[in-house]
Short mmCIF file of C-alpha atoms and ligand atoms in Angstrom, two decimals:
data_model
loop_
_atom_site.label_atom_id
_atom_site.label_comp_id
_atom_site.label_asym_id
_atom_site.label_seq_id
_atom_site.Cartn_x
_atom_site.Cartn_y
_atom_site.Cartn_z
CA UNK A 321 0.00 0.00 0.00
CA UNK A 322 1.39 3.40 -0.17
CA UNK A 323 0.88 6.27 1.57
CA UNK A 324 -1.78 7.74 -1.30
CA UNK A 325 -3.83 5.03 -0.53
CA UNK A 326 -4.33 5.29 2.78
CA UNK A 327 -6.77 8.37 4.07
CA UNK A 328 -5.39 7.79 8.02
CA UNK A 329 -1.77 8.09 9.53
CA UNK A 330 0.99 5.97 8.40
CA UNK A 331 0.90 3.15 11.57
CA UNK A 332 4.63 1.79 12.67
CA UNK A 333 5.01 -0.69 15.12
CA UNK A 334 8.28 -0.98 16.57
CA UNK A 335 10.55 -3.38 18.71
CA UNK A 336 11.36 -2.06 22.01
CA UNK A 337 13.63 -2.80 24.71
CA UNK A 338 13.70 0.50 26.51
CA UNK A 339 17.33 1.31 25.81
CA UNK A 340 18.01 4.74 24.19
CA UNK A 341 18.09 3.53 20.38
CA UNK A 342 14.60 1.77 20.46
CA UNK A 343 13.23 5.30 22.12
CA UNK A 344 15.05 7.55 19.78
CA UNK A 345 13.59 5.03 16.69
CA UNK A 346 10.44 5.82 17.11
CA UNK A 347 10.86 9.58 18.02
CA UNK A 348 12.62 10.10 14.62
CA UNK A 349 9.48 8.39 13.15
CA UNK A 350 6.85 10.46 15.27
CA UNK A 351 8.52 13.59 13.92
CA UNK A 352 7.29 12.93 10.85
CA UNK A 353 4.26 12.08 11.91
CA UNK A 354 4.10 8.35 11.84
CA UNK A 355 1.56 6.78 14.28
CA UNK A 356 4.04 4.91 16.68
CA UNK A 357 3.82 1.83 18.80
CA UNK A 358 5.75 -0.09 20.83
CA UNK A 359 5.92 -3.88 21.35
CA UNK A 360 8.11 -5.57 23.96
CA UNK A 361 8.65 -9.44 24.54
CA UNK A 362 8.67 -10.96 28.27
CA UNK A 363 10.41 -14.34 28.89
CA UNK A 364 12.21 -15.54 31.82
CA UNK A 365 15.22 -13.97 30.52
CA UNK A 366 14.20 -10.53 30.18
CA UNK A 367 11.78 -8.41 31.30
CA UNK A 368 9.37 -5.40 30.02
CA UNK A 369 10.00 -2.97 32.60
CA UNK A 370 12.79 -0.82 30.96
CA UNK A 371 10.19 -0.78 28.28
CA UNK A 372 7.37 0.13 30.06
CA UNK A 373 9.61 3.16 31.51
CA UNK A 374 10.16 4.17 28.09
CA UNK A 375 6.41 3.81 27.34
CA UNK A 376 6.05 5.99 30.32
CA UNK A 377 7.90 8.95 29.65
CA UNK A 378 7.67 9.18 25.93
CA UNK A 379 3.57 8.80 26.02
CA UNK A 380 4.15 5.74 23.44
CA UNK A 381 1.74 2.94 23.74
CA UNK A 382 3.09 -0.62 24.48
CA UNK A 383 1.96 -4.38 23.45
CA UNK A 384 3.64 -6.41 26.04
CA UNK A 385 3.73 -10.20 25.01
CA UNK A 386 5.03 -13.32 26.16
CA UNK A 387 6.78 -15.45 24.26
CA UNK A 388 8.63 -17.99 26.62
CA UNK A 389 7.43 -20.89 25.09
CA UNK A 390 8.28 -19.97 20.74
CA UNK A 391 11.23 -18.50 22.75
CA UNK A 392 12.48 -22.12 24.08
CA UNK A 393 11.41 -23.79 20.68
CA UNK A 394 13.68 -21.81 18.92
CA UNK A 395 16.55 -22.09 21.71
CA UNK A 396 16.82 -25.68 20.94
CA UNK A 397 18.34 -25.15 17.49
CA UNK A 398 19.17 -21.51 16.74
CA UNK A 399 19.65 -21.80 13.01
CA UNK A 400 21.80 -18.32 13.21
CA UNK A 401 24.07 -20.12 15.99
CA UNK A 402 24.61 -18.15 19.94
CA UNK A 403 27.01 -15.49 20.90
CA UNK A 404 29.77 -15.61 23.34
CA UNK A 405 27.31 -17.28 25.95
CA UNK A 406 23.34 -18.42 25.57
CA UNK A 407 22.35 -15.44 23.27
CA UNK A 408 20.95 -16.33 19.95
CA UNK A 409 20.55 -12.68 19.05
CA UNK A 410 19.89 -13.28 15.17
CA UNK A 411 17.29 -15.81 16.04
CA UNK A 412 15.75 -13.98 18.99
CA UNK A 413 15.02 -10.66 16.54
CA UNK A 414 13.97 -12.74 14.17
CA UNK A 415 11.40 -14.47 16.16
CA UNK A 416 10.59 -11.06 17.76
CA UNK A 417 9.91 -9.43 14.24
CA UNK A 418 7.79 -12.73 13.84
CA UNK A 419 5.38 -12.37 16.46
CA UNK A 420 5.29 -8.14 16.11
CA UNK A 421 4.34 -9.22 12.29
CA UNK A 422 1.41 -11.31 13.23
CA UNK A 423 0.20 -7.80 15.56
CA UNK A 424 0.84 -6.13 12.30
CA UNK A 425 -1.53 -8.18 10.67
CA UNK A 426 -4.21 -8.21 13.22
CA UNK A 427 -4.03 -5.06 14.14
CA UNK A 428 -3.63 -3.51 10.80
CA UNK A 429 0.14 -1.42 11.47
CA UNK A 430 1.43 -0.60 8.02
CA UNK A 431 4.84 -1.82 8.94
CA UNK A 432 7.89 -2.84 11.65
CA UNK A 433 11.03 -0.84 13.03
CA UNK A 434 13.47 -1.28 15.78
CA UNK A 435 16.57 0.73 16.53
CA UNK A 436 18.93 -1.25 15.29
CA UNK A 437 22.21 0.21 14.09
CA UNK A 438 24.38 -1.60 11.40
CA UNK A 439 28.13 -2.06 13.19
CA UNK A 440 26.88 -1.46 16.47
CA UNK A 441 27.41 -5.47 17.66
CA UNK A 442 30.03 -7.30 15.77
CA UNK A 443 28.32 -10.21 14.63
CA UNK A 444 24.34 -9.69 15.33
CA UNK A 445 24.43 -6.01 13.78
CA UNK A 446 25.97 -6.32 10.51
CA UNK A 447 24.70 -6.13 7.31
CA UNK A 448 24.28 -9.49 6.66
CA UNK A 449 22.62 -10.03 10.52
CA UNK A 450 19.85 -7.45 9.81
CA UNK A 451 19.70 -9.49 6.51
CA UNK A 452 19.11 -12.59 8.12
CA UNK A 453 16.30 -11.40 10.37
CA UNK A 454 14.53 -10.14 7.61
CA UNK A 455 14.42 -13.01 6.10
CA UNK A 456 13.81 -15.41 8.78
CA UNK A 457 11.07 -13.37 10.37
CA UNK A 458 8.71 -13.76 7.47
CA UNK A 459 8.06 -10.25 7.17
CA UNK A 460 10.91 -8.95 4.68
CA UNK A 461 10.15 -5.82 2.87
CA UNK A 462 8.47 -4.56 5.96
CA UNK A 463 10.99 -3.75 8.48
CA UNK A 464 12.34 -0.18 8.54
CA UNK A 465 15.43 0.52 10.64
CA UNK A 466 15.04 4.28 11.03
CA UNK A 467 18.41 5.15 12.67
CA UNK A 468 20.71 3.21 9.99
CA UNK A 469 18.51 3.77 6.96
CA UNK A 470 20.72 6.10 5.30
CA UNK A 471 23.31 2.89 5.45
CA UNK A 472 21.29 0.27 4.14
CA UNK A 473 19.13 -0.28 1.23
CA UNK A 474 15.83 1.21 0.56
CA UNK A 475 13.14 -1.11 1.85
CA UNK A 476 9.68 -0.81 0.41
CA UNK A 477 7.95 0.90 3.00
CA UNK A 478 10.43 3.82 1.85
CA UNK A 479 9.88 3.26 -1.91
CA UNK A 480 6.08 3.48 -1.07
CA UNK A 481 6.21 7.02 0.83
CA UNK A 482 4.93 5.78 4.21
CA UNK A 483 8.46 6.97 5.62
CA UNK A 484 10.18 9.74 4.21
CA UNK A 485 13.82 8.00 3.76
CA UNK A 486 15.49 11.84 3.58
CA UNK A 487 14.07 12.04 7.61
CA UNK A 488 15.55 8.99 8.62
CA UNK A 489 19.40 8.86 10.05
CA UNK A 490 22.38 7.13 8.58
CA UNK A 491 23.96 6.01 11.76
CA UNK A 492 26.84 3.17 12.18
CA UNK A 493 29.69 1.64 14.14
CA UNK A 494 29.74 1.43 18.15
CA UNK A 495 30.23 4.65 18.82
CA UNK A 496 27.01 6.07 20.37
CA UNK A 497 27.64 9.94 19.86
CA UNK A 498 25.01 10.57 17.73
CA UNK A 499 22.57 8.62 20.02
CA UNK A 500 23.62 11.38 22.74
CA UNK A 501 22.98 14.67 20.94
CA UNK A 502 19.52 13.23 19.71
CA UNK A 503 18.81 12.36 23.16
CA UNK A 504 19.63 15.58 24.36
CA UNK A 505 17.37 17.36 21.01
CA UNK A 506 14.33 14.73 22.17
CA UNK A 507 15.20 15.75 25.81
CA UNK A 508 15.97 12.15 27.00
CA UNK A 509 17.92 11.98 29.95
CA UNK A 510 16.69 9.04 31.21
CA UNK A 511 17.56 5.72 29.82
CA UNK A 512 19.28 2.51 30.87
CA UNK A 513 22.74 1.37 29.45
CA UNK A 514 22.58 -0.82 26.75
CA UNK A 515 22.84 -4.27 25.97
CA UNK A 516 21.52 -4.32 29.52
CA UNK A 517 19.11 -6.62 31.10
CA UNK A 518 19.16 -10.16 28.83
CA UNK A 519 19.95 -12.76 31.36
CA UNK A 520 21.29 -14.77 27.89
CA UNK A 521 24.33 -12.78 28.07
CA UNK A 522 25.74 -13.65 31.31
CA UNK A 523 27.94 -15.98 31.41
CA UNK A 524 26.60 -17.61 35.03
CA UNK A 525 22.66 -17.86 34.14
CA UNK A 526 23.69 -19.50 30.92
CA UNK A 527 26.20 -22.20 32.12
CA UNK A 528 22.72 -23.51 34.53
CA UNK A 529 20.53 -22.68 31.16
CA UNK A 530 22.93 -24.63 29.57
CA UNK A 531 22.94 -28.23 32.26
CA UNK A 532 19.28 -27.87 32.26
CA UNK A 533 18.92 -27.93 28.81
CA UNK A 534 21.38 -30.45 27.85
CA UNK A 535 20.82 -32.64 31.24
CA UNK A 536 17.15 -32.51 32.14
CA UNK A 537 15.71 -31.61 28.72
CA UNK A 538 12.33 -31.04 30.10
CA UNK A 539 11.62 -28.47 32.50
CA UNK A 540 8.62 -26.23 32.69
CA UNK A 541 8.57 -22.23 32.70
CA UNK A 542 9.10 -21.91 36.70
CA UNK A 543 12.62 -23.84 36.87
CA UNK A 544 13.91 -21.08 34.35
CA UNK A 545 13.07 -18.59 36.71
CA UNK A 546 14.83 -20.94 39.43
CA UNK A 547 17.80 -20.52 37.11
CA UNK A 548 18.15 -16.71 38.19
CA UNK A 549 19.03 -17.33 42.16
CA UNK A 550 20.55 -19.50 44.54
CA UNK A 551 23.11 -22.57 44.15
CA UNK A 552 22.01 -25.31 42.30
CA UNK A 553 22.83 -28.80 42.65
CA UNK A 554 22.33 -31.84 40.25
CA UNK A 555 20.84 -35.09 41.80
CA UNK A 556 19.73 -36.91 38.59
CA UNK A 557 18.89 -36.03 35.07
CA UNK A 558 15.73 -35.15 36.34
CA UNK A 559 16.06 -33.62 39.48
CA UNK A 560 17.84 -30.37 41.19
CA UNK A 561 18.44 -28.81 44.67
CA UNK A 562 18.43 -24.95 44.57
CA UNK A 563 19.70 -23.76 47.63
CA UNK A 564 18.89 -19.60 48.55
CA UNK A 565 21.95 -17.68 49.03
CA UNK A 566 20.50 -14.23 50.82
CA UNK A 567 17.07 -13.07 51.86
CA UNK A 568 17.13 -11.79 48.15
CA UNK A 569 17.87 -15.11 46.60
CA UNK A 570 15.08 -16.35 48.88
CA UNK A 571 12.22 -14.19 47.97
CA UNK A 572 12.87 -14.84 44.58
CA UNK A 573 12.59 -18.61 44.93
CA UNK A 574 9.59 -18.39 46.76
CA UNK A 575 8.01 -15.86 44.26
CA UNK A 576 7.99 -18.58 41.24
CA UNK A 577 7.76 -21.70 43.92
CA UNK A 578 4.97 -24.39 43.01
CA UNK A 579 3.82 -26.01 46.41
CA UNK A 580 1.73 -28.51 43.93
CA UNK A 581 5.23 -29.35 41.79
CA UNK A 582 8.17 -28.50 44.08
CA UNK A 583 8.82 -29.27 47.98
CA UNK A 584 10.76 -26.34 49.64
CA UNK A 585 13.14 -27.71 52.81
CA UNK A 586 14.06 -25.07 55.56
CA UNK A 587 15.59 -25.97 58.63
CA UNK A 588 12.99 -25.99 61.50
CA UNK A 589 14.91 -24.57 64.28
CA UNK A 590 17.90 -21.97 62.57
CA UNK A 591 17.79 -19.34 60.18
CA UNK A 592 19.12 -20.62 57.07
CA UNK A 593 18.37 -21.00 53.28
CA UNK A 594 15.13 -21.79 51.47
CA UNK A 595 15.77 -24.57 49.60
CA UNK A 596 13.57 -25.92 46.57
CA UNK A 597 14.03 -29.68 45.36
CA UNK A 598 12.32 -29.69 41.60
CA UNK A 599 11.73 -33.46 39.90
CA UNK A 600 11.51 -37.10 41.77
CA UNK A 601 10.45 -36.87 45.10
CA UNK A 602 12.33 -39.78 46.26
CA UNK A 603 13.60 -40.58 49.46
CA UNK A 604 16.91 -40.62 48.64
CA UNK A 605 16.68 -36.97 46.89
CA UNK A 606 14.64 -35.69 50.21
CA UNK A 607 17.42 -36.93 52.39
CA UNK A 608 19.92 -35.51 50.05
CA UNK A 609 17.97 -31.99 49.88
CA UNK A 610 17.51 -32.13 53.68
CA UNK A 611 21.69 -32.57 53.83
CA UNK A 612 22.46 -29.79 51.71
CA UNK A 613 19.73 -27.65 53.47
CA UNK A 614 21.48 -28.69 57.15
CA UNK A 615 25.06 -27.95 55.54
CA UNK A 616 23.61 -24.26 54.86
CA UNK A 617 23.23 -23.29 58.23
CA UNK A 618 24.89 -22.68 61.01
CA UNK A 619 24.86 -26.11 62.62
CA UNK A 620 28.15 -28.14 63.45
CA UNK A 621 29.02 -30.82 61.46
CA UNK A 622 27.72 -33.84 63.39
CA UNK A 623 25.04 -31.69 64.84
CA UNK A 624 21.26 -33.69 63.68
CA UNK A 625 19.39 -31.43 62.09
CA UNK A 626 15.48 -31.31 62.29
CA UNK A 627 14.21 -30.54 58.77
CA UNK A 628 10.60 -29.10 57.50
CA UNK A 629 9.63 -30.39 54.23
CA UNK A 630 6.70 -28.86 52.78
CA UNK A 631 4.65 -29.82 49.44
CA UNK A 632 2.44 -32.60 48.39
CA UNK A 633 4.46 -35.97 48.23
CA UNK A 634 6.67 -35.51 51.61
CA UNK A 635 8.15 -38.89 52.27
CA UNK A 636 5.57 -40.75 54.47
CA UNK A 637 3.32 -37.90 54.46
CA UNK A 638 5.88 -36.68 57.39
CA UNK A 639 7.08 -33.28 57.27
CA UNK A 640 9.62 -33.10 59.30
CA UNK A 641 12.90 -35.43 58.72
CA UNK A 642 15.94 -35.44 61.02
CA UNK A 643 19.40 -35.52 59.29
CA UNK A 644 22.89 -35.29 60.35
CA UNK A 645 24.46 -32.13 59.45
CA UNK A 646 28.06 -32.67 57.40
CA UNK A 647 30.20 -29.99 55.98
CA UNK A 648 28.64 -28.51 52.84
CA UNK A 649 31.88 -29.35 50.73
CA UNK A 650 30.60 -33.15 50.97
CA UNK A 651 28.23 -31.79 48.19
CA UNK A 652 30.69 -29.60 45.97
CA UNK A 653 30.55 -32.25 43.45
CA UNK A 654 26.91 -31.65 42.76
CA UNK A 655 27.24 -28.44 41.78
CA UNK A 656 26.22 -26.97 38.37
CA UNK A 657 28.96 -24.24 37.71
S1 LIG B 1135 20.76 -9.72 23.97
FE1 LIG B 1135 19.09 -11.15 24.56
S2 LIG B 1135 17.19 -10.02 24.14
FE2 LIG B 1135 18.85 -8.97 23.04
S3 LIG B 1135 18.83 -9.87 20.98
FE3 LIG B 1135 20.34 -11.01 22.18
S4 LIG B 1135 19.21 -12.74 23.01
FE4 LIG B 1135 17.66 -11.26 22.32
#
């Protein structure tokens, strides 16, 4: 369609991750007065609430949309490989543009955007990266990058006069200068660093990612979030002992716990960790758990232990166990680094 066909504003729907270039993409589109919104993507790996800032402040509206379980399909087999750790950035735009092309066709947007910048990341912003997700998200021809426009080819939503290509920017390289002084023109001040915030980057979440994908194979949505705090230990291909290591680690155990799936172990006399044991409920793994929850604490090696187990299939139906407490490096070997 182009833009003599259509009697309403041009509508762009854009990528957004919060950071400065996805705000400053669709400012440089709103200036010439493209209809802009935003759509951000929630998995256990990252989150929408840099994006909702951005929403916030800039008066954009947001599609928030989880995609955890496309997400973990296409993390089995990344056809454009991972980065340095878990990150399959190539794939993981491409499946973005995928599922902000099917709200394109629903919702009737005239076409995608993200701020993107050719150069900016080695090997998932290069020419032939931004290539690549084009192609693989089904929607080529219909993704705009308006900072790096002026760098790459024209795409057809230029050629058809919903974007005025002469408006858009020609940024490139790593450098993030330009970024700055268009910040400071938009009057953003307020923006979080980039390439913040994607748990698939670091190199600690994705060595447990990793195990659990390569060891345990299936896993449901809540021992990803597991994956974010605490120790964990390997029993058996299917089971794990995550052991809290602060109040913080704690909390967020407890916030994605599943009484109904999970037992949680605590020491019933001493402050000490919360400990979750995901997968056979055995009473071998319970007395293991129970051990490693002991060795947490402050009791003496030798010391018994009395131990609250709490969830459906306690051993027995008891829910207390009593153990004898042994120095936690009796367990070192169980540990998924
Ligand atoms: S850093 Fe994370 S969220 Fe960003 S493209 Fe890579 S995998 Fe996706």
């Amino acid at each position: 369609m182009t833009a003599q066909e259509i009697s309403r504003p041009v509508k762009g729907l854009g990528l957004c991750s919060g950071g400065l270039d996805s705000i400053l993409s669709a400012l440089v589109l709103k200036r010439q007065n493209i209809d802009v919104t935003w759509i951000c993507f929630e998995t256990p790996f990252f989150s929408p609430a840099s994006a909702q800032k951005a929403s916030r402040m800039t008066g954009i509206p947001l599609i928030t949309m989880d995609i955890t379980d496309p997400y973990m399909e296409m993390m089995k087999a990344p056809r454009g490989g991972f980065g340095k750790n878990m990150n399959p950035c190539m794939d993981c735009h491409a499946l973005m543009f995928a599922k902000a092309g099917q709200v394109l066709e629903k919702e009737g947007f005239d076409f995608l955007f993200s701020g993107e910048v050719v150069g900016q990341r080695p090997k998932s912003q290069n020419k032939n990266a931004l290539r690549y997700v084009e192609k693989n998200s089904g929607f080529d021809g219909r993704i705009l990058r308006p900072l790096c426009a002026g760098r790459l080819p024209e795409t057809p939503v230029e050629k058809a006069g919903l974007v005025d290509r002469e408006q858009l920017l020609d940024i490139t390289g790593r450098s993030r200068k330009v970024q700055m002084q268009l910040a400071k023109e938009f009057g953003i001040t307020d923006y979080p660093s980039p390439a913040g915030g994607c748990l698939l980057t670091d190199i600690g979440f994705s060595n447990r990612l990793r195990e659990l994908m390569t060891v345990q194979k299936k896993f449901e949505k809540r021992e990803l979030f597991y994956l974010k705090n605490g120790r964990h230990f390997r029993l058996d291909d299917e089971t794990k002992v995550i052991v809290g290591r602060s109040r913080y680690d704690n909390a967020h155990l407890l916030k994605h716990y599943d009484a109904q799936k999970d037992l949680l172990i605590k020491h019933a006399r001493m402050a000490g960790p919360d400990v979750i044991l995901t997968g056979q409920q055995t009473e071998k793994n319970i007395q293991t758990a129970a051990m490693i929850c002991a060795a947490y604490t402050k009791a003496k090696p030798g010391e018994i232990s009395e131990i609250n187990i709490t969830g459906l299939d306690t051993i027995d139906k008891k829910d207390r166990i009593r153990v004898e407490t042994v120095h936690s490096d009796r367990f070192k070997d169980l540990i998924i680094q």
